[in-house]
Coordinates of C-alpha atoms in Angstrom, one line a residue:
Chain A
M781 CA -52.6 -38.8 18.5
A782 CA -54.1 -38.6 15.1
V783 CA -54.8 -34.9 15.5
V784 CA -51.2 -34.2 16.4
A785 CA -50.0 -36.1 13.4
Q786 CA -52.2 -34.1 11.1
R787 CA -51.1 -30.9 12.6
A788 CA -47.4 -31.4 12.5
P789 CA -46.8 -30.6 8.8
W790 CA -49.1 -27.5 9.1
S791 CA -47.0 -26.1 12.0
R792 CA -43.9 -26.8 10.1
R793 CA -45.2 -25.0 7.1
A794 CA -46.3 -22.1 9.3
K795 CA -42.8 -22.0 10.7
E796 CA -41.2 -22.0 7.3
I797 CA -43.5 -19.1 6.2
R798 CA -42.6 -17.2 9.4
R799 CA -38.9 -17.8 8.8
H800 CA -39.1 -16.6 5.2
T801 CA -41.1 -13.5 6.2
L802 CA -38.5 -12.6 8.7
I803 CA -35.7 -13.0 6.3
Y804 CA -37.4 -11.0 3.6
V805 CA -38.3 -8.2 6.0
G806 CA -34.7 -8.2 7.2
L807 CA -33.4 -8.0 3.6
T808 CA -35.7 -5.3 2.4
P809 CA -33.6 -2.3 3.7
Y810 CA -30.5 -3.7 2.1
L811 CA -32.2 -4.3 -1.2
V812 CA -33.7 -0.7 -1.1
I813 CA -30.3 0.8 -0.3
A814 CA -28.5 -1.3 -3.0
V815 CA -31.0 -1.0 -5.8
F816 CA -32.8 2.3 -5.4
P817 CA -30.0 4.6 -6.8
I818 CA -29.9 2.5 -9.9
L819 CA -33.7 2.5 -10.4
W820 CA -33.7 6.2 -9.8
M821 CA -31.0 6.7 -12.5
L822 CA -33.2 4.6 -14.9
I823 CA -36.3 6.7 -14.1
T824 CA -34.3 9.9 -14.6
A825 CA -32.9 8.7 -17.9
L826 CA -36.4 8.0 -19.3
K827 CA -38.0 11.3 -18.0
Q828 CA -38.6 14.4 -20.0
E829 CA -36.7 17.5 -18.9
P830 CA -39.6 19.4 -17.2
D831 CA -40.6 16.2 -15.3
L832 CA -37.3 16.1 -13.6
Y833 CA -37.6 19.4 -11.8
R834 CA -41.0 19.1 -10.1
M835 CA -41.1 18.9 -6.3
D836 CA -44.9 19.1 -6.0
V837 CA -45.6 15.6 -7.3
V838 CA -44.3 12.2 -6.3
P839 CA -40.9 12.0 -8.2
F840 CA -40.8 8.2 -8.4
W841 CA -43.0 8.0 -11.4
F842 CA -43.7 9.6 -14.7
H843 CA -45.9 12.6 -15.0
L844 CA -45.1 13.2 -18.6
P845 CA -44.8 10.2 -20.9
P846 CA -41.4 8.5 -20.8
T847 CA -39.0 9.4 -23.5
L848 CA -35.9 8.2 -25.3
K849 CA -34.8 11.7 -26.0
N850 CA -31.9 11.6 -23.6
F851 CA -30.4 8.7 -25.4
E852 CA -30.8 10.3 -28.7
F853 CA -29.1 13.4 -27.3
L854 CA -26.1 11.3 -26.4
F855 CA -25.6 10.0 -29.9
Q856 CA -26.5 13.2 -31.8
R857 CA -25.1 16.0 -29.7
T858 CA -22.1 14.4 -27.9
F859 CA -19.2 12.1 -28.6
Y860 CA -20.9 9.2 -26.9
G861 CA -20.6 7.0 -30.0
D862 CA -16.8 7.7 -30.0
W863 CA -16.6 6.9 -26.3
L864 CA -18.3 3.6 -26.8
V865 CA -15.9 2.7 -29.6
N866 CA -13.0 3.8 -27.5
T867 CA -14.1 1.8 -24.4
L868 CA -14.6 -1.3 -26.5
S869 CA -11.3 -0.9 -28.3
I870 CA -9.4 -0.3 -25.1
S871 CA -11.0 -3.4 -23.5
L872 CA -10.2 -5.6 -26.5
F873 CA -6.6 -4.6 -26.7
V874 CA -6.2 -4.9 -22.9
S875 CA -7.7 -8.3 -23.0
A876 CA -5.4 -9.4 -25.8
I877 CA -2.3 -8.1 -23.9
T878 CA -3.5 -9.7 -20.7
L879 CA -4.1 -13.1 -22.3
L880 CA -0.8 -13.1 -24.2
T881 CA 1.2 -12.4 -21.0
A882 CA -1.0 -13.9 -18.1
V883 CA -1.7 -17.3 -19.7
P884 CA 2.0 -18.3 -20.1
A885 CA 2.8 -16.8 -16.7
G886 CA 0.0 -18.5 -14.9
Y887 CA 0.9 -21.8 -16.6
A888 CA 4.5 -21.5 -15.6
L889 CA 3.8 -20.6 -12.0
A890 CA 1.2 -23.3 -11.6
R891 CA 2.8 -26.3 -13.3
L892 CA 6.5 -26.1 -14.0
R893 CA 7.8 -26.4 -10.4
L894 CA 10.1 -23.4 -10.9
P895 CA 12.3 -22.3 -8.0
F896 CA 10.6 -19.3 -6.3
A897 CA 7.4 -19.8 -8.2
E898 CA 5.3 -19.4 -5.1
N899 CA 6.9 -16.1 -4.1
L900 CA 7.0 -14.8 -7.6
G901 CA 3.3 -15.5 -7.9
I902 CA 2.5 -13.7 -4.7
A903 CA 4.8 -10.8 -5.8
I904 CA 2.9 -10.5 -9.1
F905 CA -0.4 -10.5 -7.3
M906 CA 0.7 -7.9 -4.8
T907 CA 1.3 -5.5 -7.6
Y908 CA -2.4 -5.6 -8.2
L909 CA -2.7 -3.8 -4.9
V910 CA -0.3 -1.0 -5.7
P911 CA -3.0 1.6 -6.3
S912 CA -3.3 3.9 -9.3
I913 CA -3.1 6.9 -7.0
I914 CA 0.6 6.1 -6.3
L915 CA 1.4 5.3 -9.9
F916 CA -0.5 7.9 -11.9
I917 CA 2.0 10.7 -11.7
P918 CA 5.1 8.7 -12.8
L919 CA 3.0 6.9 -15.4
S920 CA 1.9 10.3 -16.8
R921 CA 5.5 10.9 -17.6
V922 CA 5.8 7.4 -19.2
V923 CA 2.7 8.1 -21.3
S924 CA 4.0 11.4 -22.5
E925 CA 7.4 9.9 -23.3
L926 CA 5.7 7.4 -25.4
G927 CA 3.8 10.2 -27.2
L928 CA 0.4 8.7 -26.1
Q929 CA -0.8 11.8 -24.1
D930 CA -4.5 12.5 -24.8
T931 CA -5.2 9.3 -26.8
W932 CA -7.0 6.2 -25.5
W933 CA -3.9 4.2 -26.5
S934 CA -2.3 5.4 -23.3
L935 CA -5.0 3.5 -21.4
V936 CA -4.3 0.4 -23.4
V937 CA -0.7 0.6 -22.2
V938 CA -1.6 1.3 -18.6
Y939 CA -4.6 -0.9 -17.8
P940 CA -2.6 -4.2 -18.1
T941 CA -0.7 -3.1 -15.0
F942 CA -3.7 -4.2 -13.0
T943 CA -5.3 -6.8 -15.3
I944 CA -2.1 -8.9 -15.8
P945 CA -1.5 -9.4 -12.0
F946 CA -5.1 -10.3 -11.4
C947 CA -5.5 -12.6 -14.3
T948 CA -2.1 -14.3 -13.8
W949 CA -3.3 -15.1 -10.3
L950 CA -6.7 -16.3 -11.5
L951 CA -5.2 -18.5 -14.2
M952 CA -2.7 -19.9 -11.9
G953 CA -5.6 -21.3 -9.9
F954 CA -7.3 -22.7 -13.0
F955 CA -4.1 -24.4 -14.3
K956 CA -3.6 -26.1 -11.0
T957 CA -6.9 -27.9 -11.4
V958 CA -6.0 -29.5 -14.7
P959 CA -4.8 -33.0 -14.1
F960 CA -1.2 -33.6 -15.0
E961 CA -2.0 -36.9 -16.7
I962 CA -3.6 -35.4 -19.8
E963 CA -0.5 -33.3 -20.3
E964 CA 1.8 -36.3 -19.9
A965 CA -0.4 -38.2 -22.4
A966 CA 0.0 -35.4 -24.9
M967 CA 3.7 -35.4 -24.5
I968 CA 4.0 -39.1 -24.9
D969 CA 2.0 -38.7 -28.1
G970 CA 4.7 -36.4 -29.3
C971 CA 3.8 -32.9 -28.2
G972 CA 6.5 -30.7 -26.8
Q973 CA 5.9 -28.9 -23.6
F974 CA 4.7 -25.8 -25.5
G975 CA 2.5 -28.0 -27.8
A976 CA 1.0 -29.7 -24.7
L977 CA 0.1 -26.2 -23.3
L978 CA -1.5 -25.0 -26.5
R979 CA -3.2 -28.2 -27.7
V980 CA -4.2 -29.8 -24.4
V981 CA -4.0 -27.6 -21.4
L982 CA -5.6 -24.4 -22.9
P983 CA -8.6 -26.1 -24.4
V984 CA -9.6 -27.6 -21.0
S985 CA -8.8 -24.3 -19.2
W986 CA -11.2 -22.2 -21.4
P987 CA -13.4 -21.2 -18.4
G988 CA -10.3 -19.6 -16.9
V989 CA -9.4 -17.9 -20.2
I990 CA -13.0 -16.6 -20.6
T991 CA -13.0 -15.4 -17.0
S992 CA -9.8 -13.5 -17.6
V993 CA -11.3 -11.8 -20.7
I994 CA -14.3 -10.8 -18.6
F995 CA -12.2 -9.3 -15.9
S996 CA -10.0 -7.5 -18.4
F997 CA -13.2 -5.9 -19.6
T998 CA -14.8 -5.1 -16.3
L999 CA -11.6 -4.0 -14.4
S1000 CA -10.8 -1.7 -17.3
M1001 CA -14.2 -0.1 -16.9
Q1002 CA -13.8 0.4 -13.2
D1003 CA -10.9 2.8 -13.8
F1004 CA -11.5 6.5 -13.5
L1005 CA -8.2 8.1 -12.3
Y1006 CA -5.9 7.0 -15.2
S1007 CA -8.4 8.2 -17.9
L1008 CA -8.9 11.5 -16.0
A1009 CA -5.2 12.1 -15.8
F1010 CA -4.1 11.0 -19.2
V1011 CA -6.9 11.8 -21.6
S1012 CA -8.4 15.3 -21.9
I1013 CA -9.6 15.4 -25.5
S1014 CA -13.3 14.8 -25.9
E1015 CA -13.3 12.3 -28.7
Q1016 CA -10.6 10.1 -27.1
K1017 CA -12.3 9.5 -23.8
P1018 CA -13.7 6.2 -22.6
V1019 CA -17.4 6.2 -21.5
P1020 CA -17.1 6.6 -17.7
L1021 CA -14.8 9.6 -18.1
G1022 CA -16.8 11.1 -21.0
V1023 CA -20.1 10.9 -19.3
A1024 CA -18.7 12.3 -16.0
T1025 CA -16.9 15.3 -17.6
E1026 CA -18.6 16.2 -20.9
L1027 CA -22.2 16.3 -20.0
I1028 CA -21.8 19.2 -17.6
R1029 CA -21.6 22.7 -19.0
G1030 CA -20.4 25.0 -16.3
D1031 CA -23.0 24.6 -13.6
V1032 CA -25.6 23.0 -15.9
Y1033 CA -26.0 19.3 -15.6
F1034 CA -27.8 17.4 -18.3
W1035 CA -29.1 14.9 -15.7
G1036 CA -31.3 13.0 -18.1
S1037 CA -28.6 12.2 -20.6
L1038 CA -26.0 11.9 -17.8
M1039 CA -28.0 9.0 -16.4
A1040 CA -28.7 7.6 -19.8
G1041 CA -25.1 7.5 -20.7
A1042 CA -24.0 6.1 -17.4
L1043 CA -26.6 3.3 -17.4
L1044 CA -26.0 2.3 -21.1
V1045 CA -22.6 1.1 -20.1
G1046 CA -23.0 0.6 -16.4
V1047 CA -25.8 -1.9 -16.5
P1048 CA -24.3 -4.4 -19.0
V1049 CA -21.0 -4.3 -17.1
A1050 CA -22.8 -4.8 -13.8
I1051 CA -24.7 -7.8 -15.1
V1052 CA -21.6 -9.5 -16.6
Y1053 CA -19.6 -8.8 -13.5
N1054 CA -22.4 -10.1 -11.4
L1055 CA -22.3 -13.5 -13.3
F1056 CA -18.6 -13.8 -12.6
L1057 CA -18.5 -12.3 -9.1
D1058 CA -18.1 -15.7 -7.4
K1059 CA -15.0 -16.3 -9.5
F1060 CA -13.7 -12.9 -8.5
I1061 CA -14.2 -13.6 -4.8
T1062 CA -12.7 -17.1 -5.1
G1063 CA -9.8 -15.6 -7.1
I1064 CA -8.8 -13.1 -4.4
T1065 CA -9.8 -15.0 -1.2
G1066 CA -9.3 -18.6 -2.2
A1067 CA -12.7 -19.4 -0.7
V1068 CA -15.6 -20.9 -2.7
I1069 CA -19.1 -19.4 -2.1
K1070 CA -21.9 -21.9 -1.7
Chain B
M468 CA 13.9 -43.9 -12.7
G469 CA 15.0 -40.4 -12.3
H470 CA 11.4 -39.1 -12.1
L471 CA 10.5 -41.4 -9.3
A472 CA 13.5 -40.5 -7.3
S473 CA 12.7 -36.8 -7.7
G474 CA 10.0 -37.0 -5.1
G475 CA 6.3 -36.4 -4.7
G476 CA 6.0 -33.3 -6.8
R477 CA 4.9 -34.0 -10.3
S478 CA 5.7 -32.1 -13.4
P479 CA 5.4 -33.3 -16.9
G480 CA 8.8 -31.9 -17.9
A481 CA 10.5 -33.7 -15.1
S482 CA 8.7 -37.0 -15.3
L483 CA 8.9 -37.5 -19.0
S484 CA 12.6 -36.9 -19.7
V485 CA 13.9 -40.0 -18.1
P486 CA 17.6 -40.0 -18.3
V487 CA 18.8 -43.6 -18.9
G488 CA 22.2 -44.7 -17.6
G489 CA 25.2 -43.0 -19.0
R490 CA 23.4 -40.8 -21.5
A491 CA 22.3 -38.4 -18.8
K492 CA 25.9 -37.6 -18.0
A493 CA 26.7 -37.0 -21.6
L494 CA 24.2 -34.1 -21.8
P495 CA 25.8 -30.7 -21.3
W496 CA 24.3 -28.9 -18.3
W497 CA 22.2 -26.5 -20.3
R498 CA 20.4 -29.4 -21.9
T499 CA 19.6 -31.3 -18.8
P500 CA 15.8 -31.6 -18.3
S501 CA 15.5 -29.4 -15.3
V502 CA 17.5 -26.6 -16.8
R503 CA 15.4 -26.8 -19.9
R504 CA 12.3 -26.8 -17.8
Y505 CA 13.5 -23.7 -16.0
L506 CA 14.4 -21.9 -19.2
F507 CA 11.0 -22.7 -20.7
G508 CA 9.3 -21.6 -17.5
Y509 CA 11.1 -18.4 -17.1
T510 CA 10.6 -17.6 -20.8
L511 CA 6.8 -18.0 -20.3
L512 CA 7.0 -15.8 -17.2
A513 CA 9.1 -13.1 -18.8
P514 CA 6.5 -11.1 -20.6
A515 CA 4.2 -10.7 -17.5
V516 CA 7.1 -10.0 -15.2
L517 CA 8.6 -7.5 -17.6
Y518 CA 5.3 -5.7 -18.2
V519 CA 4.5 -5.4 -14.5
G520 CA 8.1 -4.5 -13.7
V521 CA 8.4 -1.8 -16.3
L522 CA 5.0 -0.2 -15.6
V523 CA 4.5 -0.8 -11.9
G524 CA 7.9 -1.4 -10.3
A525 CA 9.8 1.2 -12.3
P526 CA 7.1 3.9 -11.9
F527 CA 7.0 3.3 -8.2
L528 CA 10.7 3.9 -7.9
F529 CA 10.3 6.9 -10.3
S530 CA 7.7 8.4 -8.1
L531 CA 10.2 8.2 -5.2
Y532 CA 12.6 10.1 -7.4
L533 CA 10.0 12.6 -8.5
A534 CA 9.0 13.2 -4.9
L535 CA 12.6 14.3 -4.2
S536 CA 12.8 16.7 -7.2
D537 CA 11.0 19.8 -8.3
A538 CA 9.7 18.2 -11.5
S539 CA 6.8 20.0 -13.0
V540 CA 4.7 19.6 -16.2
G541 CA 6.3 22.7 -17.8
A542 CA 10.0 22.2 -17.0
P543 CA 11.4 18.9 -18.4
V544 CA 14.6 19.2 -16.3
A545 CA 14.1 18.5 -12.7
R546 CA 16.4 19.5 -9.8
F547 CA 17.0 17.4 -6.8
V548 CA 15.4 19.1 -3.8
G549 CA 15.7 16.5 -1.1
L550 CA 12.8 16.2 1.3
E551 CA 11.4 19.7 0.5
N552 CA 8.2 18.4 -1.1
F553 CA 7.5 16.3 1.9
T554 CA 8.3 19.1 4.4
S555 CA 6.5 21.7 2.5
A556 CA 3.4 19.5 2.3
L557 CA 3.6 19.0 6.1
E558 CA 3.5 22.8 6.5
T559 CA 0.3 23.4 4.7
G560 CA -3.0 23.3 6.5
V561 CA -4.8 21.6 3.6
F562 CA -2.5 18.7 3.8
W563 CA -3.4 18.0 7.4
T564 CA -7.1 18.4 6.6
A565 CA -6.6 15.8 3.9
V566 CA -4.9 13.4 6.3
R567 CA -7.6 13.9 8.9
N568 CA -10.4 13.4 6.3
T569 CA -8.7 10.4 4.8
L570 CA -8.5 8.7 8.2
V571 CA -12.0 9.7 9.2
F572 CA -13.3 8.5 5.8
T573 CA -11.5 5.2 5.9
V574 CA -12.2 4.2 9.5
G575 CA -15.8 5.5 9.6
A576 CA -16.7 3.8 6.3
A577 CA -15.0 0.6 7.5
V578 CA -17.2 0.5 10.6
M579 CA -20.4 1.1 8.7
K580 CA -19.7 -1.4 5.9
G581 CA -18.5 -3.8 8.6
F582 CA -21.8 -3.6 10.3
L583 CA -24.0 -3.6 7.1
G584 CA -21.8 -6.4 5.5
T585 CA -21.9 -8.6 8.6
T586 CA -25.7 -8.3 9.2
L587 CA -26.3 -8.9 5.5
A588 CA -24.1 -11.9 5.4
F589 CA -25.9 -13.5 8.3
L590 CA -29.2 -13.0 6.4
L591 CA -27.8 -14.4 3.1
V592 CA -26.2 -17.5 4.6
Q593 CA -29.8 -18.8 5.5
P594 CA -31.4 -21.0 2.9
F595 CA -34.5 -19.3 1.5
K596 CA -36.4 -19.0 -1.8
G597 CA -35.0 -16.4 -4.2
R598 CA -31.6 -16.3 -2.5
R599 CA -29.7 -16.1 -5.7
V600 CA -31.9 -13.3 -7.1
V601 CA -31.5 -11.3 -3.8
R602 CA -27.8 -11.8 -3.9
G603 CA -27.6 -10.7 -7.5
L604 CA -29.5 -7.5 -6.8
V605 CA -27.7 -6.7 -3.6
V606 CA -24.2 -6.8 -5.1
I607 CA -25.1 -4.3 -7.9
P608 CA -23.4 -1.4 -6.1
F609 CA -20.2 -3.3 -6.2
T610 CA -20.4 -4.5 -9.8
I611 CA -21.4 -1.3 -11.5
P612 CA -18.4 0.9 -12.2
I613 CA -18.0 3.4 -9.4
A614 CA -17.5 6.5 -11.6
I615 CA -20.9 5.7 -13.2
S616 CA -22.9 5.2 -10.0
V617 CA -21.4 8.2 -8.4
L618 CA -23.2 10.3 -11.0
G619 CA -26.5 8.9 -9.8
W620 CA -25.6 9.9 -6.3
K621 CA -24.7 13.4 -7.4
W622 CA -28.2 13.7 -8.8
M623 CA -29.7 12.3 -5.6
F624 CA -27.7 14.8 -3.5
D625 CA -28.8 17.7 -5.7
S626 CA -29.1 20.9 -3.7
Q627 CA -32.7 21.5 -4.8
F628 CA -34.2 18.5 -6.6
S629 CA -32.7 15.8 -4.3
V630 CA -35.1 12.8 -4.2
L631 CA -33.8 12.0 -0.8
N632 CA -34.9 15.4 0.5
W633 CA -38.2 15.0 -1.2
A634 CA -38.8 11.8 0.7
L635 CA -37.5 13.0 4.0
S636 CA -39.4 16.2 3.7
G637 CA -42.6 14.2 3.0
L638 CA -42.0 12.2 6.1
G639 CA -41.6 15.4 8.1
L640 CA -38.0 14.7 9.0
I641 CA -36.6 17.8 7.5
G642 CA -38.0 21.2 6.6
E643 CA -39.1 22.8 3.4
Y644 CA -36.8 23.8 0.5
G645 CA -35.2 27.2 1.3
T646 CA -35.3 26.8 5.0
P647 CA -32.2 26.1 7.1
D648 CA -33.7 22.6 7.9
W649 CA -33.3 21.6 4.3
P650 CA -30.0 19.8 4.1
V651 CA -27.7 20.6 1.2
W652 CA -25.8 17.3 1.3
L653 CA -22.7 18.3 -0.7
G654 CA -22.7 22.0 0.4
Q655 CA -22.4 21.7 4.1
P656 CA -19.0 20.5 5.5
M657 CA -20.1 17.8 7.9
L658 CA -22.9 16.5 5.6
A659 CA -20.5 16.5 2.6
L660 CA -18.0 14.3 4.4
A661 CA -20.8 12.0 5.6
S662 CA -22.2 11.8 2.1
V663 CA -19.0 10.8 0.3
M664 CA -18.4 8.3 3.1
F665 CA -21.9 6.9 2.6
V666 CA -21.4 6.4 -1.1
N667 CA -18.2 4.5 -0.4
V668 CA -20.1 2.3 2.1
W669 CA -22.9 1.8 -0.4
R670 CA -20.3 0.7 -3.0
S671 CA -18.5 -1.7 -0.6
F672 CA -20.9 -3.3 1.8
P673 CA -22.0 -5.9 -0.7
F674 CA -18.4 -6.9 -1.1
S675 CA -17.9 -7.2 2.7
A676 CA -21.1 -9.3 2.8
I677 CA -20.0 -11.6 0.0
V678 CA -16.5 -12.1 1.4
L679 CA -17.9 -12.9 4.8
L680 CA -20.4 -15.3 3.2
A681 CA -17.6 -17.0 1.4
G682 CA -15.8 -17.4 4.7
M683 CA -18.9 -18.7 6.4
T684 CA -19.7 -21.3 3.8
S685 CA -16.1 -22.4 3.5
V686 CA -16.3 -24.1 6.9
S687 CA -17.9 -27.4 6.1
P688 CA -20.5 -28.8 8.5
E689 CA -18.7 -32.1 8.5
I690 CA -15.7 -30.6 10.2
I691 CA -17.8 -29.0 12.9
D692 CA -19.7 -32.2 13.4
A693 CA -16.5 -34.2 13.7
A694 CA -15.3 -31.7 16.4
K695 CA -18.6 -32.1 18.2
V696 CA -18.2 -35.8 18.2
D697 CA -14.7 -35.4 19.6
G698 CA -16.2 -33.4 22.4
A699 CA -15.1 -29.8 21.5
T700 CA -17.1 -27.2 23.2
F701 CA -18.7 -24.3 21.3
M702 CA -15.9 -21.9 22.3
Q703 CA -13.3 -24.4 21.2
R704 CA -15.0 -25.0 17.9
F705 CA -15.2 -21.3 17.4
R706 CA -11.6 -20.5 18.3
K707 CA -9.9 -23.6 16.8
I708 CA -11.9 -24.2 13.7
I709 CA -14.2 -21.3 12.6
V710 CA -11.8 -18.4 13.3
P711 CA -8.7 -19.9 11.7
M712 CA -10.7 -20.9 8.6
I713 CA -12.5 -17.6 8.2
A714 CA -9.9 -15.2 9.3
P715 CA -7.5 -15.5 6.3
I716 CA -10.5 -14.9 3.9
L717 CA -11.7 -11.8 5.9
F718 CA -8.1 -10.4 6.0
V719 CA -7.8 -10.6 2.2
G720 CA -11.2 -9.0 1.8
A721 CA -10.4 -6.2 4.3
A722 CA -7.0 -5.6 2.7
F723 CA -8.7 -5.2 -0.7
D724 CA -11.3 -2.9 0.6
T725 CA -8.8 -0.7 2.5
V726 CA -6.7 -0.3 -0.5
F727 CA -9.7 0.6 -2.6
T728 CA -11.1 3.1 0.0
L729 CA -7.7 4.8 0.6
S730 CA -6.9 5.2 -3.1
D731 CA -10.2 5.9 -4.7
L732 CA -10.5 9.3 -6.1
S733 CA -13.6 9.2 -8.1
I734 CA -16.2 9.4 -5.4
V735 CA -14.9 12.6 -3.8
Y736 CA -13.6 14.1 -7.1
L737 CA -17.0 13.7 -8.8
L738 CA -19.2 14.6 -5.8
T739 CA -17.4 17.6 -4.2
N740 CA -13.9 17.7 -5.5
G741 CA -12.7 18.3 -2.0
G742 CA -15.2 21.0 -1.2
P743 CA -16.9 22.8 0.5
D744 CA -13.8 24.6 1.6
G745 CA -11.6 21.5 2.1
A746 CA -14.3 19.6 4.1
T747 CA -13.9 16.5 2.0
E748 CA -10.3 16.9 0.8
I749 CA -8.6 13.6 0.9
L750 CA -5.0 12.6 0.0
P751 CA -6.0 11.3 -3.5
T752 CA -7.8 14.5 -4.5
L753 CA -5.0 16.6 -3.1
A754 CA -2.4 14.6 -5.0
Y755 CA -4.4 14.8 -8.2
N756 CA -5.1 18.5 -8.0
T757 CA -1.5 19.3 -7.0
G758 CA 0.3 16.9 -9.4
I759 CA -1.8 16.9 -12.6
R760 CA -4.0 20.1 -12.4
G761 CA -1.4 22.2 -10.7
G762 CA 1.4 20.6 -12.8
A763 CA 3.7 20.2 -9.7
L764 CA 4.6 16.5 -10.4
G765 CA 7.1 16.4 -7.6
R766 CA 4.8 17.7 -4.9
G767 CA 1.9 15.6 -6.2
A768 CA 4.1 12.5 -6.0
A769 CA 5.2 13.3 -2.5
I770 CA 1.6 13.7 -1.4
S771 CA 0.5 10.4 -2.9
L772 CA 3.4 8.7 -1.2
F773 CA 2.0 9.7 2.1
L774 CA -0.7 7.2 1.4
F775 CA 1.9 4.4 1.4
P776 CA 2.3 4.1 5.2
L777 CA -1.4 3.9 5.4
L778 CA -1.5 1.2 2.7
L779 CA 1.4 -0.8 4.1
P780 CA -0.5 -2.6 7.0
A781 CA -3.1 -3.8 4.6
M782 CA -0.5 -5.1 2.1
V783 CA 1.6 -6.8 4.9
L784 CA -1.5 -8.5 6.2
L785 CA -2.4 -9.7 2.7
L786 CA 1.2 -10.9 2.1
R787 CA 1.3 -12.9 5.3
T788 CA -2.1 -14.4 4.7
L789 CA -1.2 -15.4 1.1
R790 CA 2.1 -17.0 2.1
R791 CA 0.4 -19.1 4.7
R792 CA -2.2 -20.3 2.3
Q793 CA -1.9 -23.9 1.1
Y794 CA -2.4 -24.6 -2.5

């Protein structure tokens, strides 16, 4: 009996180790598929030009010392600095427009028991699914009517078409979780309905507001078609478009600086989006990931 | 007492403005609490509804109009041409190639990411050490902007310096550079279509996995246990509890992914731009090249509208799921 009792924890541990090993082995191919392209981009961005074009040695590592030349090239020889500023400005303006419209809309849909609120909410959310490929041609007319052709301002006007629906929906969910009592208390204390929204509901809904700003940023950077269709002047492009179209001369690809320019924006966006991914999934499916 | 009589739903506006006795009757209708609440509410809604209406609703209708006209970038005045843009599109070979490729692309990619996503979700739902780190790494393809990661793939699919070919060649699975056994991923018709599909799968399978994971973890063990106690068999539990709880979540995920896959231009545009020889032409690239590059707005709009019947099932499914959802 004593021997069995001593052995039990051991075999349990062995079982745990075996289970973990199996899971890790199973996960390895997925991890390699998911992460390798990004790693490869990183290695490429840090390699010297001659090191990129060698097939006789293992390409996964450096055979000449790593360099930051590709990054320098971006800022000295291309409009990358402008693209960064454009991307940031676009995202800031889009966030502002989104907050100014989606916060009141989400609040009204969630809390004011308006007739048709449910259907209206769904209708707004559905517009998020009307893809840019159906809208970009008529919107190109709108953009040129507004005189915004070939400036990044055209994207400031257009991106809210998908950030407003998404963020309204997201904020609707957040506002529903704020207890009615605190609002009532504020109104008893003399706030109007609008005052209660500004002074009481918004301050406790700040996670929703921050999430909306994050998604205004990340969703704006996921776009390619609108920028491709509306902006063709080099200095006016946002980063994804600029990198994809300006670092290629005829048939010559500047792979090192292409990867450098792509990652410099792609990695921060991926990290931030990653942190808020559960909220994105909850926002669209209504399910909470545990 | 009015707020108590008004039922279970609670709203600060309704519950606070308690009309007392005769004074309620003295208020003109536009100042009654509920009308004031509606006014306030619709005023708050107006900016968002107007923005979306003017820049999504109106353009959508405008694209219907454009599709029926011979509008082009050069000529500001458009003539009504009826269904000519649609019929002339149907008569070109490249249109049918694009339709076929769009379907192959969407269905083929859906099967692959369904498989990868499901298997990955079953692995991720287990408790193990480092689960959060693994999840964070494995979703990178979905979170990095697609136009950016496609550039990495373009480099990996390079005709000569492809790192994939280097590895495959090292393993002896393909021949040397310069021989017919050396695959040129983006240069050979079948391989090119497979390549752009694979990049779409790479981008979306983490999303499928995470959505499925959300579905799996949303069924709480207590409910399953309660059903077991009540004597439900495994099949009953599966059909009556697990499927109805997970299905709406999966539908929404699938609808989202279908819309993205059908409408995404960046993968094909940046990797092959429809080539070689139309092998990867899909409706989005054809619409873009016709409408913006070729300047034939009307024809481009007509081609992009052909996507609508393909998108519709996804949107209807989503609509029905959302309307049934309880909040």
